[in-house]
Coordinates of C-alpha atoms in Angstrom, one line a residue:
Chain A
X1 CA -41.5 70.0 59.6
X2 CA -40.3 67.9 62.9
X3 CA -42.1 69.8 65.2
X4 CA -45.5 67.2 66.0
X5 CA -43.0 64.3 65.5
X6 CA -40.4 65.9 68.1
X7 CA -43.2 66.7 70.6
X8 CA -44.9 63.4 70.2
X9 CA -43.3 60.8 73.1
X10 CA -44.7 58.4 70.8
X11 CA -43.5 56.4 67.8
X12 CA -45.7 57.6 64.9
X13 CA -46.2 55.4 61.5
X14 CA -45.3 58.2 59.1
X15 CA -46.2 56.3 56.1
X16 CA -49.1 54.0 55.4
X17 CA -47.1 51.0 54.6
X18 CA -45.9 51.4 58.1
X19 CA -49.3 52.2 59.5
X20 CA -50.4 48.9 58.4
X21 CA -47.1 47.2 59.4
X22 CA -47.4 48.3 62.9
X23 CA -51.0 48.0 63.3
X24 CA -51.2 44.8 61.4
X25 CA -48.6 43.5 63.6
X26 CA -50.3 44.4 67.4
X27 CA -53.8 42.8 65.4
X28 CA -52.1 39.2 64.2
X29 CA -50.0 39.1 67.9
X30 CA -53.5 39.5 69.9
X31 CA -55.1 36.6 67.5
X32 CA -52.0 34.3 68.3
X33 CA -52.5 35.1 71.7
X34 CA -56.0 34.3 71.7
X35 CA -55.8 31.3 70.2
X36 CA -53.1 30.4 72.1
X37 CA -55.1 30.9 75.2
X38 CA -57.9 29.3 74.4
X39 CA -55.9 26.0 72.9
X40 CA -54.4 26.2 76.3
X41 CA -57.2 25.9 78.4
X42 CA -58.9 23.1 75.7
X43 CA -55.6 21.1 76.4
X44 CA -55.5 21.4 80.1
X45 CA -59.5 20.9 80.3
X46 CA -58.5 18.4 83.5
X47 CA -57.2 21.0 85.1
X48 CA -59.0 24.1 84.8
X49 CA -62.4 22.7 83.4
X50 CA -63.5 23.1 79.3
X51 CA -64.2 26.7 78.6
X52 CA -67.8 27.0 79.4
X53 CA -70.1 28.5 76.5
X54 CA -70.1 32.2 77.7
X55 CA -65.9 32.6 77.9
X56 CA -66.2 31.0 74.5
X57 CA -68.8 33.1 72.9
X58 CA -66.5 36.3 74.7
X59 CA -63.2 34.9 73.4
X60 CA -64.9 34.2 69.9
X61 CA -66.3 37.9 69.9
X62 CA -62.9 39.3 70.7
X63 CA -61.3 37.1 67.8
X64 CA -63.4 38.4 65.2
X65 CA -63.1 42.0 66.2
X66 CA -59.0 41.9 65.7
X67 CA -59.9 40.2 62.5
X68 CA -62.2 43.0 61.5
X69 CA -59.3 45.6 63.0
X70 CA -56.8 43.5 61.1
X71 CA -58.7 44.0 57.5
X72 CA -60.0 47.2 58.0
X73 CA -56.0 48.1 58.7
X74 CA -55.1 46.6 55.7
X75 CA -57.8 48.0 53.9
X76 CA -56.9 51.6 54.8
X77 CA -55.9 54.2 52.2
X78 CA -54.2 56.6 55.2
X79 CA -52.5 56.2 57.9
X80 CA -54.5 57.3 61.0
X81 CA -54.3 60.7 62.2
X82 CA -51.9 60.8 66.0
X83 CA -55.6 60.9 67.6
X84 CA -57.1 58.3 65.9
X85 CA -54.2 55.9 66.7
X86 CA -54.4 57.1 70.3
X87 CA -58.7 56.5 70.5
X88 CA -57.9 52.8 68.7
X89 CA -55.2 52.0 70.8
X90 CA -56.9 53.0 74.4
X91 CA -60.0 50.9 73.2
X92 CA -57.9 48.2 72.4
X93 CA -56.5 48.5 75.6
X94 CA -59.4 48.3 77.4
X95 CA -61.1 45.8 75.5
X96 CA -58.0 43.3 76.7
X97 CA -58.5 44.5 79.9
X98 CA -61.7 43.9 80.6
X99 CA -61.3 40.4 78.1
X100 CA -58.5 39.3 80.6
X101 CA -60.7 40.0 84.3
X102 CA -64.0 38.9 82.9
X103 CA -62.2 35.7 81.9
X104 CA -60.7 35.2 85.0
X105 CA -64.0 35.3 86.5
X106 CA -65.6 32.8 84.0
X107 CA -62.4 30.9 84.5
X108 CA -63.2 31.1 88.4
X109 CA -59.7 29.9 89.3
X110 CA -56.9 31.9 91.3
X111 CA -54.2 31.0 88.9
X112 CA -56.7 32.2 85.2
X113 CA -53.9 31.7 82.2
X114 CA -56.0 34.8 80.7
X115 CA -54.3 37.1 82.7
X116 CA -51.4 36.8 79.7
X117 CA -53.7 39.1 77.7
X118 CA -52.7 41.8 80.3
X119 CA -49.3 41.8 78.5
X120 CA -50.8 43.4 75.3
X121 CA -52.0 46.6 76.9
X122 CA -48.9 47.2 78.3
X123 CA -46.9 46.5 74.8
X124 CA -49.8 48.8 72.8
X125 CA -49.7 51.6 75.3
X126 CA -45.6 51.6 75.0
X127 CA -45.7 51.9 71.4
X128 CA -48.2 54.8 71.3
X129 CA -48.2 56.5 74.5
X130 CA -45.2 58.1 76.8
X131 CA -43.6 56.2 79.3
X132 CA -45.8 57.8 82.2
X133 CA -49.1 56.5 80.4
X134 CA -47.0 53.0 80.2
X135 CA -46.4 52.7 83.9
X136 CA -50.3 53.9 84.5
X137 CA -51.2 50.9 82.7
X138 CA -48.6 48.9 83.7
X139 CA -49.9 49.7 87.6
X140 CA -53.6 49.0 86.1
X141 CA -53.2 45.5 84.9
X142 CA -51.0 44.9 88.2
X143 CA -53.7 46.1 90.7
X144 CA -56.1 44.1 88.4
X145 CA -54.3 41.0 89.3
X146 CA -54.5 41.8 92.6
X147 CA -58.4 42.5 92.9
X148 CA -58.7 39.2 91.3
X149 CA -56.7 37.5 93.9
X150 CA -58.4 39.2 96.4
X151 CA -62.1 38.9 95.1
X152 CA -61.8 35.1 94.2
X153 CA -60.6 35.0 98.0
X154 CA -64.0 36.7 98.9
X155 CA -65.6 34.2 97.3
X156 CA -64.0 30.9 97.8
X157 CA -63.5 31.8 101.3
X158 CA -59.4 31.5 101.6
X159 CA -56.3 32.8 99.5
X160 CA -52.9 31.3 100.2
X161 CA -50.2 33.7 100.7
X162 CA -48.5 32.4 97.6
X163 CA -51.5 33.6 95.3
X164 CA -50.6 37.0 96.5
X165 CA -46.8 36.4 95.9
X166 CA -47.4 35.1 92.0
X167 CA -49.7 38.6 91.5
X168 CA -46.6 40.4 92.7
X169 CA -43.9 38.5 90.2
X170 CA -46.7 39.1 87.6
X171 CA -46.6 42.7 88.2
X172 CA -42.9 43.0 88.3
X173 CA -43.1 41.2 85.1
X174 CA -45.3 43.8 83.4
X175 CA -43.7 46.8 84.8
X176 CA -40.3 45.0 83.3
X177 CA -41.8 44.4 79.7
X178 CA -43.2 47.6 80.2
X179 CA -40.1 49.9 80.5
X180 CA -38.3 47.9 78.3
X181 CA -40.5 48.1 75.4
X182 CA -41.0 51.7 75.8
X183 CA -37.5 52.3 75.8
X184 CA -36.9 50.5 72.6
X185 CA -39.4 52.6 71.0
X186 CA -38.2 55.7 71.8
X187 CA -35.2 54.7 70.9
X188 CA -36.6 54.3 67.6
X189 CA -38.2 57.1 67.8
X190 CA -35.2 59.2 68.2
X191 CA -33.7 57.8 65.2
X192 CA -36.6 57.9 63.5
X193 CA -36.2 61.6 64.3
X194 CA -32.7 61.8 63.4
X195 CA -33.5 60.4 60.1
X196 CA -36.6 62.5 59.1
X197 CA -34.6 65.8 60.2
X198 CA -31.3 64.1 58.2
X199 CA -33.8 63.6 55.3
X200 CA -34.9 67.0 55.5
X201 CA -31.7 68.2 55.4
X202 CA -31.1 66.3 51.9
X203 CA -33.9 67.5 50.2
X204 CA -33.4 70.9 51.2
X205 CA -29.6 70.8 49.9
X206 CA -30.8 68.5 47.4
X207 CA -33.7 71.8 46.1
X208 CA -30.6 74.5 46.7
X209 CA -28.0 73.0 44.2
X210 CA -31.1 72.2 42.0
X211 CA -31.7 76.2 41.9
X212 CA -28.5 77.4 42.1
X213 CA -27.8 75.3 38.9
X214 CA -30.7 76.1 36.7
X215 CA -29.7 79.8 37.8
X216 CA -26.2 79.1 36.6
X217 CA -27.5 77.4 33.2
X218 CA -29.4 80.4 32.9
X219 CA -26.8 83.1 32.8
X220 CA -24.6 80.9 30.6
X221 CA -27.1 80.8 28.4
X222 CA -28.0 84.3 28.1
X223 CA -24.8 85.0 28.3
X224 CA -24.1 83.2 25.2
X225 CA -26.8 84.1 23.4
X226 CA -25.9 87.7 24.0
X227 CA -22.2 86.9 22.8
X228 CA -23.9 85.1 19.5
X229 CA -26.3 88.0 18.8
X230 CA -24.3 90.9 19.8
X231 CA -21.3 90.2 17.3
X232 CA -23.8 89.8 14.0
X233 CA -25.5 92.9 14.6
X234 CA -22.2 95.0 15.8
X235 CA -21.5 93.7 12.0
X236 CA -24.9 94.6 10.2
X237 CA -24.8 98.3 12.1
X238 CA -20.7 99.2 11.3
X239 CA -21.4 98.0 7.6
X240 CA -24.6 99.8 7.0
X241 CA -22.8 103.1 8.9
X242 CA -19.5 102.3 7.2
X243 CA -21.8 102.5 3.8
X244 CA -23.4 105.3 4.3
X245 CA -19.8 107.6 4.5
X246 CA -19.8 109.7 1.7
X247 CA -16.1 109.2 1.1
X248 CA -16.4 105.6 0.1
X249 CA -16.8 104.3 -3.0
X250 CA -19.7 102.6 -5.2
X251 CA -17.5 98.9 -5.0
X252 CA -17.1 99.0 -1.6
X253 CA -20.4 100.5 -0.2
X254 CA -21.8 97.1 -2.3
X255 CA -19.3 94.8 -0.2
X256 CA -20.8 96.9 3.0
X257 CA -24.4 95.8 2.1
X258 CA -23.4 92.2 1.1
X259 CA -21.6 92.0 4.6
X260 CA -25.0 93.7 6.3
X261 CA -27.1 91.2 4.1
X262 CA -24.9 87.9 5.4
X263 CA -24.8 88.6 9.2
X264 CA -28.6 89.4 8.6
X265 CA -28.9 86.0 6.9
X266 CA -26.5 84.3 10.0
X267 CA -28.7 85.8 12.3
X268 CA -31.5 84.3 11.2
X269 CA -30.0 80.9 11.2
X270 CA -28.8 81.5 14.6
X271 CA -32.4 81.9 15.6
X272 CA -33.8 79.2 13.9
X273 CA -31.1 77.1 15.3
X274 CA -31.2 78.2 18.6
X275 CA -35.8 77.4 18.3
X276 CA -35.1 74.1 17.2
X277 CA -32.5 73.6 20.6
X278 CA -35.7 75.2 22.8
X279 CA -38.4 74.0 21.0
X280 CA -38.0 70.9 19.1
X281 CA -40.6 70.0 17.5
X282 CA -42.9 66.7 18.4
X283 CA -41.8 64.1 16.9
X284 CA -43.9 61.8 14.5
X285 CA -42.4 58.1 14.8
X286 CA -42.5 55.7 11.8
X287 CA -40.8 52.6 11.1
X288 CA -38.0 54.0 9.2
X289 CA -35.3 51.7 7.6
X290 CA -31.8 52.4 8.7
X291 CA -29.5 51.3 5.9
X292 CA -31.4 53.4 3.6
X293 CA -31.6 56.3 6.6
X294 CA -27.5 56.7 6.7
X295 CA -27.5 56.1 3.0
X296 CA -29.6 58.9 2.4
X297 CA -27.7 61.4 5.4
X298 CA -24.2 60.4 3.9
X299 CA -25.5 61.4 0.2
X300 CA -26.8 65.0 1.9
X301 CA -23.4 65.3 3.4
X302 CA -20.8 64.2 0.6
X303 CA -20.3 67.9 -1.1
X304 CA -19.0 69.0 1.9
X305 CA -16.9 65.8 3.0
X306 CA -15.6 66.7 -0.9
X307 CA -14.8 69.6 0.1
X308 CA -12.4 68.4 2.7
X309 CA -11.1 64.9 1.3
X310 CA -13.0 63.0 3.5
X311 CA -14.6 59.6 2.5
X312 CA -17.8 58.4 3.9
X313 CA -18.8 55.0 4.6
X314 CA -22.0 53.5 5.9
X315 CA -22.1 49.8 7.2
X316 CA -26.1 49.0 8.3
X317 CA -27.9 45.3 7.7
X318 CA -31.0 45.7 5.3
X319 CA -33.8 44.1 8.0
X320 CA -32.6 46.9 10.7
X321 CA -36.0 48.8 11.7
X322 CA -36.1 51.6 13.9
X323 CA -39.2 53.3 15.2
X324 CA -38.3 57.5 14.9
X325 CA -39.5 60.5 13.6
X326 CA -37.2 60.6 10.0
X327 CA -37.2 64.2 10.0
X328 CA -35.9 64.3 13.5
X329 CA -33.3 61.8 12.8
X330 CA -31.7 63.1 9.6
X331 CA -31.3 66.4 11.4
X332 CA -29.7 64.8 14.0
X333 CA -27.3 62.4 11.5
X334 CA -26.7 65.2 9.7
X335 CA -25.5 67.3 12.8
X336 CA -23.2 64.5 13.7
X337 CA -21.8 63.5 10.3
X338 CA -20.8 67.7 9.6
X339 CA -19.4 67.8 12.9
X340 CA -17.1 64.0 12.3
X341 CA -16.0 65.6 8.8
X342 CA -15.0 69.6 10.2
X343 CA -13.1 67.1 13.1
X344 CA -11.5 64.7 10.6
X345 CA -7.9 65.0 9.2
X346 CA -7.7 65.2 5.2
X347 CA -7.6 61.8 3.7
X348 CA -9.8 60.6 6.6
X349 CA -12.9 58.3 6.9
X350 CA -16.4 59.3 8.6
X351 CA -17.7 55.7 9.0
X352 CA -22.0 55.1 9.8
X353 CA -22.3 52.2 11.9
X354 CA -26.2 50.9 12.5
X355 CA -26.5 47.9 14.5
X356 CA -29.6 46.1 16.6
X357 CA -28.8 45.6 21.0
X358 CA -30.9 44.0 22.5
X359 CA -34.2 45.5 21.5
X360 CA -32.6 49.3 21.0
X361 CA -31.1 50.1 17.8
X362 CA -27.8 51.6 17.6
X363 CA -26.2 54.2 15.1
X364 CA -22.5 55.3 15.8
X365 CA -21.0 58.3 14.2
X366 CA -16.9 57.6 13.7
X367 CA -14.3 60.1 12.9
X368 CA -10.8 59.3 12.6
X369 CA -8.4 62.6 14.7
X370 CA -7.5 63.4 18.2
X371 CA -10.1 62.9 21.0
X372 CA -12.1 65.8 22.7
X373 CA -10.1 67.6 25.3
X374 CA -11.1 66.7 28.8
X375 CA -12.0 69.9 29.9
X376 CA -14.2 70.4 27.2
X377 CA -16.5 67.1 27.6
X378 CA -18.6 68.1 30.2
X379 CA -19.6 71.0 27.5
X380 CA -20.0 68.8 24.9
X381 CA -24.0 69.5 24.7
X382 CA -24.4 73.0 26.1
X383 CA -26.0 75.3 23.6
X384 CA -23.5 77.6 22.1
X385 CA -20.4 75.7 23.4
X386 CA -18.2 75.5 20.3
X387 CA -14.2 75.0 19.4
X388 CA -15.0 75.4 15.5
X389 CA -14.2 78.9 14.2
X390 CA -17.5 79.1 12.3
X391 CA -20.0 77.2 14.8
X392 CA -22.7 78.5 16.6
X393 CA -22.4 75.7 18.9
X394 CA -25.8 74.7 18.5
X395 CA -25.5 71.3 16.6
X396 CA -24.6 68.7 19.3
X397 CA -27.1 70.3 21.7
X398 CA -30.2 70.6 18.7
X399 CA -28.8 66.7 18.7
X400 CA -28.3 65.7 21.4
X401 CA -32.0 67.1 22.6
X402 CA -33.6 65.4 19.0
X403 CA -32.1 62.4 20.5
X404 CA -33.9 62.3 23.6
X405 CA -37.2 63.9 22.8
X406 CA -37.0 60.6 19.9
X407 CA -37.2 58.2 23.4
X408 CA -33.5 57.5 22.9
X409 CA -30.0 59.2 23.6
X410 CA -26.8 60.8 22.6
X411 CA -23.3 60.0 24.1
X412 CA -20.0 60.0 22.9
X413 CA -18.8 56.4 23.5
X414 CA -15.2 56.7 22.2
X415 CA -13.3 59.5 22.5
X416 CA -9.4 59.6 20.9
X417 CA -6.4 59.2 20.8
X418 CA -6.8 58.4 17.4
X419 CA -10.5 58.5 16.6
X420 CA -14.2 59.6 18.0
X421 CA -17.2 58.4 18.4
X422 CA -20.9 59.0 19.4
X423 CA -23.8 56.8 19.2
X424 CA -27.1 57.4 19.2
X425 CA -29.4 55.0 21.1
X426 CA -33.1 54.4 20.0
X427 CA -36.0 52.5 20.3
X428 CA -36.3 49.0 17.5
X429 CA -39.0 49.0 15.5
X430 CA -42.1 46.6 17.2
X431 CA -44.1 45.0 14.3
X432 CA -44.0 46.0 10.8
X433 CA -47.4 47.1 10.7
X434 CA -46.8 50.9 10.7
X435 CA -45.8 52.3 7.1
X436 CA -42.6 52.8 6.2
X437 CA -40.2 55.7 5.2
X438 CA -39.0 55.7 1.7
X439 CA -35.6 58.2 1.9
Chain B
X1 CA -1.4 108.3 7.8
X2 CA -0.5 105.1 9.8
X3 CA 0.5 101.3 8.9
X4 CA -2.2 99.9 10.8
X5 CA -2.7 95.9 11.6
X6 CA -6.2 94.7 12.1
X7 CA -6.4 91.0 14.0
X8 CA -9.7 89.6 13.8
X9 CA -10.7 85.5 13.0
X10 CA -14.4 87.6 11.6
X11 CA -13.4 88.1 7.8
X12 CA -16.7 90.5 8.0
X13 CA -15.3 92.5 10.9
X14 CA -12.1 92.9 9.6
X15 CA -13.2 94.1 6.6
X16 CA -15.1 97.0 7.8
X17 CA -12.6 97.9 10.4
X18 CA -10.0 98.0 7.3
X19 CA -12.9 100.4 4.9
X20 CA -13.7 102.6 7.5
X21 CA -9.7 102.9 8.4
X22 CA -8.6 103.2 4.9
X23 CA -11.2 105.5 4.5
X24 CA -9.3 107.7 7.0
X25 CA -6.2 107.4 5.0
X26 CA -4.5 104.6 6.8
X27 CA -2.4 102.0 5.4
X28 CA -4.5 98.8 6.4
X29 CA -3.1 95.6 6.6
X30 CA -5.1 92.2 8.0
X31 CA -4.2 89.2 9.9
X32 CA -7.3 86.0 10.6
X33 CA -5.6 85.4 13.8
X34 CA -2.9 84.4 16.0
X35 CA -0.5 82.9 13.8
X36 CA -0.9 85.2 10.8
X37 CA -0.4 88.5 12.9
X38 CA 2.6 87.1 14.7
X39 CA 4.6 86.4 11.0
X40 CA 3.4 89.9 9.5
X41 CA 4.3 91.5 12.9
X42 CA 8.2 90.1 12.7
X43 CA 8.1 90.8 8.8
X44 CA 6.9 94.1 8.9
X45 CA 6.5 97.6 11.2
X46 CA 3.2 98.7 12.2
X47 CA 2.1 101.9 14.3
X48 CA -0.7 100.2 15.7
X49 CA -2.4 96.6 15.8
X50 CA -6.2 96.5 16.2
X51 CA -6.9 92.9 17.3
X52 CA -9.4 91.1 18.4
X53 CA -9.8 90.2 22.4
X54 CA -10.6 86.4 22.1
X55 CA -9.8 84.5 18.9
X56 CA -9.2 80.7 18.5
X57 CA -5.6 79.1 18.3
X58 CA -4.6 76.2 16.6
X59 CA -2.7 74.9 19.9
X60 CA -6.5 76.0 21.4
X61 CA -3.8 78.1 24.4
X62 CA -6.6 81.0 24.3
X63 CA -3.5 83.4 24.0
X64 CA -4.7 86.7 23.0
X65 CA -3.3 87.7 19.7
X66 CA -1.9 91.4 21.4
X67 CA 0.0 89.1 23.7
X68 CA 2.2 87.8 20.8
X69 CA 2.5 91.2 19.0
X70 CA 3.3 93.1 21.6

């Protein structure tokens, strides 16, 4: 992908911000120097005479065309193309060519302060060409110096030595700025260089490891899918063969079905489960109340937090609005709240926390036991990761992805030694326009 | 006829493991995992323990239930 930027001697803009910054740049430093120029010769009118109409007119000209190059530059939706930049940059060389002799000989004087403008050639052709095209024009605006020396001399009759001498320095000078500015910019061009081929090298690293690891997720997945399928089914077929013996008897051929009939039934969850982790459905936001939210969730899941001693408490301020899809949410609650009671010691507390931060509204789900193990928090939300003897492994993932197709998010912000919890971030309620949910 | 132990944390598994063995005149007897098998395995002699590969523990060590019989 290197390859026109390795062969080019030049430094290219490789983005339009820096097309414009570059160009932009070369436009605004030929209008100071313009200016410049011609505020010069104004001031020092005694000495070299006011700028008659026709250098003025030419100088005017030449400002307005940078200002036109310096808005069409900034009006430009590309960068140019390595040949346009070349075909703008050689007529902007020779424009200040011939700007710098042709004032000269309006100037009519052997020491013309427009020879300056010979400068900008020499920094334009550095920039964009290679360092044999900078000497060539470096030689061009020396031996221009010197026909100007040598043709006022032709017609003012006499030269002093000296004139010829100043030319010289001046051409030293150029040749100086010359190299030197050429080899600044390919210095920059060979980190520029470095740093495209470094950049390069990121993204394509960056595109392997994104591969490699949807590849991995992948297998896991099918892997655990096939593990989650494989053992209902093993069931359903031994039960049903098992059944069909002749030897056994009428009792337990009807336990056989019933077994066939409930990893039939688990099966079916599974799947239902496993659609709403793949394909959750869209969610339709309301302004939902969400006192009345983890009221509602904790009444849905006392049987079972009955079942195991476990109190529930919900602590949410009546005004708290958030803006979610209800359905959405409860599945998600609920999914918490079973997990926080299966975790919880007998005796123990599930607590339901919502609170308002800063715009987002917060709902915490708190269990009192030992904190998840280490090695199995980075697991956490992958589909069918599970320590429960009876889970699918399903429920954090269906709720952690409810979560963030609801514009909000699932962590687990506390995590042992004595209790756990995870919080659900998502969006406050704007307005109270919108109908609300009655749970 | 053997005394046979079958290991397995699936109550539906084990179950139809211990029909289709009793059925073959067996002596069946069933353990829901690591710690059950290891107490009925130092109370009592089997000829054989069926057990599952990969059952949860309560210290969560992974140990295969055969491990401890054996």
């Amino acid at each position: 992908m290197n390859t026109d930027l390795e062969r080019s001697p030049r430094l290219i803009p490789q983005t339009l911000a820096s097309f414009k910054r570059q160009q932009s740049k070369l436009a605004i430093l030929n209008l100071i120097v313009l200016a410049t120029l011609l505020l010069i010769h104004t001031f020092f009118a005694n000495h070299f005479g006011l700028p008659t109409p026709t250098l003025l007119t030419m100088l005017g000209a030449a400002f307005l065309l940078r200002a036109v190059e310096l808005i069409w530059v900034q009006q430009r939706t590309s960068p140019l193309s390595p040949f346009g930049l070349q075909l703008l940059t050689s007529g902007s060389i020779v424009l200040n060519l011939a700007l710098a002799f042709t004032a000269a000989l309006l100037t009519n004087r052997p020491d013309a302060q427009y020879f300056v403008l010979l400068a900008m050639p020499i920094i334009e052709a550095a920039f964009t060409f290679s360092l044999f095209s900078t000497l060539a024009i470096t030689v061009a605006a020396g031996m221009l110096n010197f026909l100007w020396i040598v043709l006022y001399g032709w017609r003012h009759g006499q030269v002093l030595p000296n004139e010829y001498f100043d030319a010289a320095t001046i051409s030293l000078i150029y040749g100086c700025v010359g190299v030197l500015v050429w080899m600044l910019v390919n210095d920059l061009r060979t980190n520029q260089i470095e740093l495209a081929r470094n950049m390069s090298e990121l993204e394509q690293t960056r595109e392997r490891l994104l591969v490699e690891e949807k590849l991995g997720a992948v297998g896991r997945l099918s892997s655990a899918i096939a593990h989650e399928i494989r053992n209902p089914v093993a069931m359903i077929s031994s039960s049903l063969a098992t059944a069909m013996r002749g030897t056994v008897d009428a009792e337990q051929r009807e336990m056989m079905f019933d077994i066939a009939a409930k990893e039939a039934t688990r099966l079916e969850q599974l799947t239902n489960d496993f659609l709403a982790y793949a394909r959750p459905r869209p969610p339709t936001k309301v302004v939902n109340n969400v006192a009345d939210l983890l009221a509602y969730v904790a009444d849905l899941s006392r049987a079972h937090a009955d079942s195991r001693s476990v109190s529930l408490t919900v602590n949410a301020p009546d005004e708290l609005l958030c803006d979610c899809d209800p359905v959405g949410l409860q599945q998600l609650l609920l999914n918490l709240v079973m997990n926080a009671i299966d975790a919880s010691p007998p005796v123990a507390t599930v607590t339901l926390t919502g609170k308002g931060a800063s715009g987002r509204v917060l709902i915490e789900v708190e269990n009192w036991g030992e904190g998840i193990p280490p090695d199995d928090l980075k697991h956490i939300f992958e589909p069918f990761f599970t320590t429960k003897l009876r889970g699918t492994g399903l429920g954090l993932a269906i709720a952690h992805t409810i979560a963030r197709s609801q514009g909000g998010d699932l962590t687990l912000t506390e995590n042992g030694p004595d209790r756990v919890r995870f919080s659900v971030n998502l969006p406050a309620a704007v307005g109270a326009s919108i109908e609300m949910v009655k749970h | 006829m053997a005394r046979i132990l079958v290991v397995d944390d699936e109550p539906h598994m084990r179950r139809i493991l211990a029909t289709n063995l009793q059925q073959d005149g067996h002596a069946v007897f069933e353990a829901g995992g690591v710690e059950e098998a290891r107490k009925k395995i130092a109370s009592g002699e089997y000829e054989a323990v069926i057990t599952d590969q990969k059952m949860p523990r309560r210290d969560r060590s992974g140990c295969p239930a055969a491990r401890t019989a054996g």
